[in-house]
C-alpha cells in the first residue's frame, strides 16, 4: 500500500462503439488529469481530477469537449482494493458514479428526460448541461448539449518504475438534451468496447509541485504515449 501512495499524472482511453446514419461509429475518449493515492485511516484512498478529454472518431467530424466541462467531472474519493496476485501487486478502483450536467442522486440511473428540472449548466456557458462542439465534414459547425453519469472503474498493476498500468471498465450513461442543429439532435449513448487493450489507463508518479492542468499538459509528451488514430 505504501509503495502505491503518491501523486500521479493520469492518462486513460475509453473506446466506444455505436451506429450513426453514416455507418458504424468507433471512437476513443482520451482523458488527462491527476490521481492522488493517499493513506487515510489505514486505507488507500483514490482522488481523481480531470483536466482535458479529447475525442477521436473514425468518421468525418471533429468533436470538442471543453476543458471546463471535463473539469466539472469531480468524482468523490474512494477506498481502493490493494492485493497481491501471482507475486504482483494490483489495485482495483471501484466505480463512483458522478453526475455532469445534471443534479440528483448519482447512484440511480441517469434521467432520460431532456426537460428534467435538475439539468444544470456545469460548464457555465449559459446552455443546458455541458456543451459538446461539433464540426461536420470540415465546415458544418454546431453544438450538442448533454448530461452524463460517469461510471468507471480501474484495474491496475504496480510496475517496477513506480507506475500503475491497467485498463478502464466504463458503464457511463448519456442523455442528449438538445442541439443547435436538428441533424445533431439525436440520442447518443454508445457502449464501451469491452477490450482491455483498447481501454488503457496509465498513472505516472510526478512531483507534488506539478499540480495544475497547465503544468500537466505542458509535459504531456514526455509522460504519455501518442493518442490513438484511425
C-alpha atoms as a printed R data frame, in Angstrom:
    type eleno elety resid chain resno       x       y       z
1   ATOM     1    CA   UNK     A     1   0.000   0.000   0.000
2   ATOM     2    CA   UNK     A     2   2.765   2.435   0.944
3   ATOM     3    CA   UNK     A     3   4.532   1.761  -2.367
4   ATOM     4    CA   UNK     A     4   1.419   2.879  -4.254
5   ATOM     5    CA   UNK     A     5   0.683   6.031  -2.266
6   ATOM     6    CA   UNK     A     6   1.613   9.172  -4.171
7   ATOM     7    CA   UNK     A     7   0.767  11.878  -6.698
8   ATOM     8    CA   UNK     A     8   0.267  10.672 -10.274
9   ATOM     9    CA   UNK     A     9  -0.278  12.116 -13.720
10  ATOM    10    CA   UNK     A    10  -3.320  10.338 -15.171
11  ATOM    11    CA   UNK     A    11  -3.881   9.192 -18.774
12  ATOM    12    CA   UNK     A    12  -6.666   6.895 -19.881
13  ATOM    13    CA   UNK     A    13  -8.531   5.892 -23.013
14  ATOM    14    CA   UNK     A    14 -12.086   4.605 -23.282
15  ATOM    15    CA   UNK     A    15 -13.158   3.021 -26.570
16  ATOM    16    CA   UNK     A    16 -16.807   3.253 -27.626
17  ATOM    17    CA   UNK     A    17 -18.777   1.753 -30.490
18  ATOM    18    CA   UNK     A    18 -22.148   2.640 -31.958
19  ATOM    19    CA   UNK     A    19 -24.159   3.319 -35.104
20  ATOM    20    CA   UNK     A    20 -24.885   6.549 -36.982
21  ATOM    21    CA   UNK     A    21 -26.599   7.455 -40.240
22  ATOM    22    CA   UNK     A    22 -23.135   7.291 -41.815
23  ATOM    23    CA   UNK     A    23 -22.473   3.753 -40.596
24  ATOM    24    CA   UNK     A    24 -20.640   2.139 -37.674
25  ATOM    25    CA   UNK     A    25 -19.013   4.616 -35.310
26  ATOM    26    CA   UNK     A    26 -15.856   3.775 -33.394
27  ATOM    27    CA   UNK     A    27 -14.363   6.357 -31.081
28  ATOM    28    CA   UNK     A    28 -11.806   6.944 -28.361
29  ATOM    29    CA   UNK     A    29 -12.057   9.410 -25.492
30  ATOM    30    CA   UNK     A    30  -8.579  10.229 -24.188
31  ATOM    31    CA   UNK     A    31  -8.532  11.812 -20.722
32  ATOM    32    CA   UNK     A    32  -5.781  13.639 -18.851
33  ATOM    33    CA   UNK     A    33  -5.654  14.600 -15.198
34  ATOM    34    CA   UNK     A    34  -4.258  13.671 -11.809
35  ATOM    35    CA   UNK     A    35  -4.800  10.796  -9.413
36  ATOM    36    CA   UNK     A    36  -3.714  11.033  -5.789
37  ATOM    37    CA   UNK     A    37  -3.454   7.842  -3.748
38  ATOM    38    CA   UNK     A    38  -3.453   8.776  -0.074
39  ATOM    39    CA   UNK     A    39  -3.342   6.569   3.018
40  ATOM    40    CA   UNK     A    40  -6.201   7.526   5.334
41  ATOM    41    CA   UNK     A    41  -7.038   5.554   8.496
42  ATOM    42    CA   UNK     A    42  -5.126   2.553   7.209
43  ATOM    43    CA   UNK     A    43  -6.881   2.541   3.820
44  ATOM    44    CA   UNK     A    44  -5.620   3.678   0.417
45  ATOM    45    CA   UNK     A    45  -7.979   6.308  -0.997
46  ATOM    46    CA   UNK     A    46  -8.020   7.466  -4.637
47  ATOM    47    CA   UNK     A    47  -8.838  11.050  -5.597
48  ATOM    48    CA   UNK     A    48  -9.191  11.810  -9.322
49  ATOM    49    CA   UNK     A    49  -9.146  15.217 -11.031
50  ATOM    50    CA   UNK     A    50  -9.602  15.635 -14.766
51  ATOM    51    CA   UNK     A    51  -8.115  18.335 -16.988
52  ATOM    52    CA   UNK     A    52  -8.863  17.570 -20.622
53  ATOM    53    CA   UNK     A    53 -10.684  14.989 -22.734
54  ATOM    54    CA   UNK     A    54 -10.019  14.551 -26.456
55  ATOM    55    CA   UNK     A    55 -12.454  12.760 -28.767
56  ATOM    56    CA   UNK     A    56 -11.191  10.737 -31.741
57  ATOM    57    CA   UNK     A    57 -13.565   9.022 -34.197
58  ATOM    58    CA   UNK     A    58 -13.489   7.023 -37.418
59  ATOM    59    CA   UNK     A    59 -15.945   9.356 -39.170
60  ATOM    60    CA   UNK     A    60 -15.585  12.760 -40.808
61  ATOM    61    CA   UNK     A    61 -16.338  15.033 -37.887
62  ATOM    62    CA   UNK     A    62 -14.481  16.722 -35.054
63  ATOM    63    CA   UNK     A    63 -15.789  16.860 -31.504
64  ATOM    64    CA   UNK     A    64 -14.550  19.182 -28.761
65  ATOM    65    CA   UNK     A    65 -15.440  18.626 -25.117
66  ATOM    66    CA   UNK     A    66 -14.352  21.813 -23.373
67  ATOM    67    CA   UNK     A    67 -11.838  21.785 -20.541
68  ATOM    68    CA   UNK     A    68 -14.487  23.445 -18.359
69  ATOM    69    CA   UNK     A    69 -16.867  20.535 -18.972
70  ATOM    70    CA   UNK     A    70 -14.113  17.992 -18.326
71  ATOM    71    CA   UNK     A    71 -13.004  19.682 -15.122
72  ATOM    72    CA   UNK     A    72 -16.617  19.719 -13.901
73  ATOM    73    CA   UNK     A    73 -16.361  15.918 -13.537
74  ATOM    74    CA   UNK     A    74 -15.448  15.584  -9.863
75  ATOM    75    CA   UNK     A    75 -15.607  12.001  -8.597
76  ATOM    76    CA   UNK     A    76 -15.615  11.530  -4.824
77  ATOM    77    CA   UNK     A    77 -12.651   9.932  -3.115
78  ATOM    78    CA   UNK     A    78 -12.918   6.169  -2.926
79  ATOM    79    CA   UNK     A    79 -11.161   3.418  -0.978
80  ATOM    80    CA   UNK     A    80  -9.289   1.153  -3.374
81  ATOM    81    CA   UNK     A    81  -8.559  -2.537  -3.003
82  ATOM    82    CA   UNK     A    82  -4.852  -3.424  -2.955
83  ATOM    83    CA   UNK     A    83  -3.982  -7.093  -3.334
84  ATOM    84    CA   UNK     A    84  -1.223  -9.444  -4.440
85  ATOM    85    CA   UNK     A    85  -1.754 -11.902  -7.273
86  ATOM    86    CA   UNK     A    86   0.948 -14.275  -8.528
87  ATOM    87    CA   UNK     A    87   3.632 -12.166  -6.885
88  ATOM    88    CA   UNK     A    88   2.373  -8.929  -8.466
89  ATOM    89    CA   UNK     A    89   0.727  -6.049  -6.603
90  ATOM    90    CA   UNK     A    90  -2.559  -4.873  -8.055
91  ATOM    91    CA   UNK     A    91  -5.095  -2.151  -7.384
92  ATOM    92    CA   UNK     A    92  -8.837  -2.072  -8.011
93  ATOM    93    CA   UNK     A    93 -10.557   1.314  -8.039
94  ATOM    94    CA   UNK     A    94 -14.316   0.712  -7.798
95  ATOM    95    CA   UNK     A    95 -16.829   2.799  -9.702
96  ATOM    96    CA   UNK     A    96 -18.034   6.052  -8.146
97  ATOM    97    CA   UNK     A    97 -20.983   7.267 -10.254
98  ATOM    98    CA   UNK     A    98 -20.637  11.017 -10.838
99  ATOM    99    CA   UNK     A    99 -23.115  13.375 -12.498
100 ATOM   100    CA   UNK     A   100 -22.128  16.004 -15.052
101 ATOM   101    CA   UNK     A   101 -24.646  18.453 -16.476
102 ATOM   102    CA   UNK     A   102 -27.425  17.355 -14.144
103 ATOM   103    CA   UNK     A   103 -28.097  17.254 -10.413
104 ATOM   104    CA   UNK     A   104 -29.664  14.435  -8.416
105 ATOM   105    CA   UNK     A   105 -28.654  11.088  -6.966
106 ATOM   106    CA   UNK     A   106 -25.617   9.673  -8.822
107 ATOM   107    CA   UNK     A   107 -26.432   6.183  -7.570
108 ATOM   108    CA   UNK     A   108 -29.626   5.849  -9.620
109 ATOM   109    CA   UNK     A   109 -29.846   5.585 -13.434
110 ATOM   110    CA   UNK     A   110 -29.445   8.820 -15.376
111 ATOM   111    CA   UNK     A   111 -32.665  10.666 -16.167
112 ATOM   112    CA   UNK     A   112 -33.641  10.378 -19.840
113 ATOM   113    CA   UNK     A   113 -35.982  13.390 -19.616
114 ATOM   114    CA   UNK     A   114 -34.469  16.290 -21.551
115 ATOM   115    CA   UNK     A   115 -36.804  18.629 -19.647
116 ATOM   116    CA   UNK     A   116 -35.685  17.384 -16.240
117 ATOM   117    CA   UNK     A   117 -35.575  20.405 -13.876
118 ATOM   118    CA   UNK     A   118 -32.360  19.034 -12.351
119 ATOM   119    CA   UNK     A   119 -30.384  19.691 -15.554
120 ATOM   120    CA   UNK     A   120 -27.666  22.226 -14.749
121 ATOM   121    CA   UNK     A   121 -25.087  24.275 -16.632
122 ATOM   122    CA   UNK     A   122 -21.930  22.653 -15.264
123 ATOM   123    CA   UNK     A   123 -19.551  24.272 -17.759
124 ATOM   124    CA   UNK     A   124 -21.045  27.738 -17.125
125 ATOM   125    CA   UNK     A   125 -21.592  28.639 -20.780
126 ATOM   126    CA   UNK     A   126 -25.244  29.619 -20.409
127 ATOM   127    CA   UNK     A   127 -26.550  26.459 -22.102
128 ATOM   128    CA   UNK     A   128 -28.184  23.384 -20.562
129 ATOM   129    CA   UNK     A   129 -25.982  20.546 -19.356
130 ATOM   130    CA   UNK     A   130 -22.476  20.544 -20.766
131 ATOM   131    CA   UNK     A   131 -21.718  21.584 -24.330
132 ATOM   132    CA   UNK     A   132 -20.020  19.472 -26.985
133 ATOM   133    CA   UNK     A   133 -18.848  21.425 -30.041
134 ATOM   134    CA   UNK     A   134 -19.008  19.563 -33.354
135 ATOM   135    CA   UNK     A   135 -17.633  20.239 -36.849
136 ATOM   136    CA   UNK     A   136 -19.172  18.008 -39.536
137 ATOM   137    CA   UNK     A   137 -17.371  17.395 -42.838
138 ATOM   138    CA   UNK     A   138 -14.961  20.205 -42.053
139 ATOM   139    CA   UNK     A   139 -17.419  23.088 -42.340
140 ATOM   140    CA   UNK     A   140 -20.777  22.478 -40.568
141 ATOM   141    CA   UNK     A   141 -20.453  23.773 -37.019
142 ATOM   142    CA   UNK     A   142 -22.864  23.001 -34.226
143 ATOM   143    CA   UNK     A   143 -23.299  22.176 -30.566
144 ATOM   144    CA   UNK     A   144 -24.797  19.268 -28.658
145 ATOM   145    CA   UNK     A   145 -25.971  19.700 -25.068
146 ATOM   146    CA   UNK     A   146 -25.629  16.615 -22.907
147 ATOM   147    CA   UNK     A   147 -25.836  15.300 -19.367
148 ATOM   148    CA   UNK     A   148 -23.791  12.330 -18.234
149 ATOM   149    CA   UNK     A   149 -23.484   9.864 -15.416
150 ATOM   150    CA   UNK     A   150 -19.809   8.953 -15.361
151 ATOM   151    CA   UNK     A   151 -19.297   5.370 -14.183
152 ATOM   152    CA   UNK     A   152 -15.776   3.994 -14.437
153 ATOM   153    CA   UNK     A   153 -13.646   1.503 -12.551
154 ATOM   154    CA   UNK     A   154  -9.921   0.867 -12.964
155 ATOM   155    CA   UNK     A   155  -7.913  -2.331 -12.631
156 ATOM   156    CA   UNK     A   156  -4.170  -1.676 -12.417
157 ATOM   157    CA   UNK     A   157  -0.821  -3.338 -11.746
158 ATOM   158    CA   UNK     A   158   2.163  -1.757  -9.973
159 ATOM   159    CA   UNK     A   159   5.307  -1.728 -12.145
160 ATOM   160    CA   UNK     A   160   8.939  -1.553 -11.042
161 ATOM   161    CA   UNK     A   161   9.248   2.055 -12.275
162 ATOM   162    CA   UNK     A   162   6.517   3.106  -9.819
163 ATOM   163    CA   UNK     A   163   3.828   3.487 -12.460
164 ATOM   164    CA   UNK     A   164   0.396   1.897 -12.311
165 ATOM   165    CA   UNK     A   165  -0.918   0.466 -15.565
166 ATOM   166    CA   UNK     A   166  -4.091  -1.365 -16.437
167 ATOM   167    CA   UNK     A   167  -7.496  -0.900 -18.005
168 ATOM   168    CA   UNK     A   168 -10.736   1.036 -17.587
169 ATOM   169    CA   UNK     A   169 -14.186  -0.526 -17.271
170 ATOM   170    CA   UNK     A   170 -16.765   2.076 -18.287
171 ATOM   171    CA   UNK     A   171 -20.553   1.929 -17.894
172 ATOM   172    CA   UNK     A   172 -21.284   5.639 -18.275
173 ATOM   173    CA   UNK     A   173 -24.726   6.887 -19.313
174 ATOM   174    CA   UNK     A   174 -25.521   9.878 -21.527
175 ATOM   175    CA   UNK     A   175 -28.579  11.999 -22.291
176 ATOM   176    CA   UNK     A   176 -28.726  14.324 -25.294
177 ATOM   177    CA   UNK     A   177 -30.650  17.342 -24.008
178 ATOM   178    CA   UNK     A   178 -30.728  19.209 -27.312
179 ATOM   179    CA   UNK     A   179 -28.591  20.647 -30.090
180 ATOM   180    CA   UNK     A   180 -28.083  23.793 -32.121
181 ATOM   181    CA   UNK     A   181 -28.876  21.931 -35.379
182 ATOM   182    CA   UNK     A   182 -31.638  19.352 -35.972
183 ATOM   183    CA   UNK     A   183 -29.143  16.961 -37.600
184 ATOM   184    CA   UNK     A   184 -27.264  16.774 -34.283
185 ATOM   185    CA   UNK     A   185 -30.324  16.373 -32.067
186 ATOM   186    CA   UNK     A   186 -30.405  12.586 -31.892
187 ATOM   187    CA   UNK     A   187 -29.985  10.159 -28.974
188 ATOM   188    CA   UNK     A   188 -26.402   9.086 -28.346
189 ATOM   189    CA   UNK     A   189 -25.395   6.729 -25.562
190 ATOM   190    CA   UNK     A   190 -22.720   4.431 -27.029
191 ATOM   191    CA   UNK     A   191 -21.449   1.456 -25.012
192 ATOM   192    CA   UNK     A   192 -17.810   0.791 -24.256
193 ATOM   193    CA   UNK     A   193 -15.996  -1.682 -26.453
194 ATOM   194    CA   UNK     A   194 -15.022  -4.306 -23.875
195 ATOM   195    CA   UNK     A   195 -11.419  -4.915 -24.861
196 ATOM   196    CA   UNK     A   196  -8.839  -4.156 -22.135
197 ATOM   197    CA   UNK     A   197  -6.208  -3.429 -24.774
198 ATOM   198    CA   UNK     A   198  -8.336  -0.613 -26.213
199 ATOM   199    CA   UNK     A   199  -9.094   0.920 -22.799
200 ATOM   200    CA   UNK     A   200  -5.740   1.505 -21.100
201 ATOM   201    CA   UNK     A   201  -5.025   3.579 -18.028
202 ATOM   202    CA   UNK     A   202  -1.574   4.833 -17.109
203 ATOM   203    CA   UNK     A   203  -0.617   6.570 -13.850
204 ATOM   204    CA   UNK     A   204   2.882   8.070 -13.793
205 ATOM   205    CA   UNK     A   205   4.309   9.358 -10.484
206 ATOM   206    CA   UNK     A   206   5.148  13.066 -10.666
207 ATOM   207    CA   UNK     A   207   6.382  15.715  -8.267
208 ATOM   208    CA   UNK     A   208   3.851  17.277  -5.910
209 ATOM   209    CA   UNK     A   209   4.920  20.581  -7.479
210 ATOM   210    CA   UNK     A   210   3.287  19.519 -10.757
211 ATOM   211    CA   UNK     A   211  -0.330  20.088  -9.834
212 ATOM   212    CA   UNK     A   212  -2.161  22.273 -12.366
213 ATOM   213    CA   UNK     A   213  -3.745  21.320 -15.652
214 ATOM   214    CA   UNK     A   214  -1.484  23.746 -17.482
215 ATOM   215    CA   UNK     A   215   1.622  22.114 -15.991
216 ATOM   216    CA   UNK     A   216   0.402  18.630 -16.853
217 ATOM   217    CA   UNK     A   217  -0.490  19.414 -20.454
218 ATOM   218    CA   UNK     A   218   2.854  21.165 -20.959
219 ATOM   219    CA   UNK     A   219   4.734  17.917 -20.186
220 ATOM   220    CA   UNK     A   220   2.186  15.536 -21.700
221 ATOM   221    CA   UNK     A   221   4.509  14.300 -24.468
222 ATOM   222    CA   UNK     A   222   7.259  13.371 -22.012
223 ATOM   223    CA   UNK     A   223   4.907  11.280 -19.867
224 ATOM   224    CA   UNK     A   224   2.388   9.539 -22.080
225 ATOM   225    CA   UNK     A   225   2.223   7.678 -25.407
226 ATOM   226    CA   UNK     A   226   0.724   9.310 -28.516
227 ATOM   227    CA   UNK     A   227  -3.045   9.372 -28.792
228 ATOM   228    CA   UNK     A   228  -4.587   6.626 -30.957
229 ATOM   229    CA   UNK     A   229  -5.560   7.238 -34.571
230 ATOM   230    CA   UNK     A   230  -7.925   5.677 -37.088
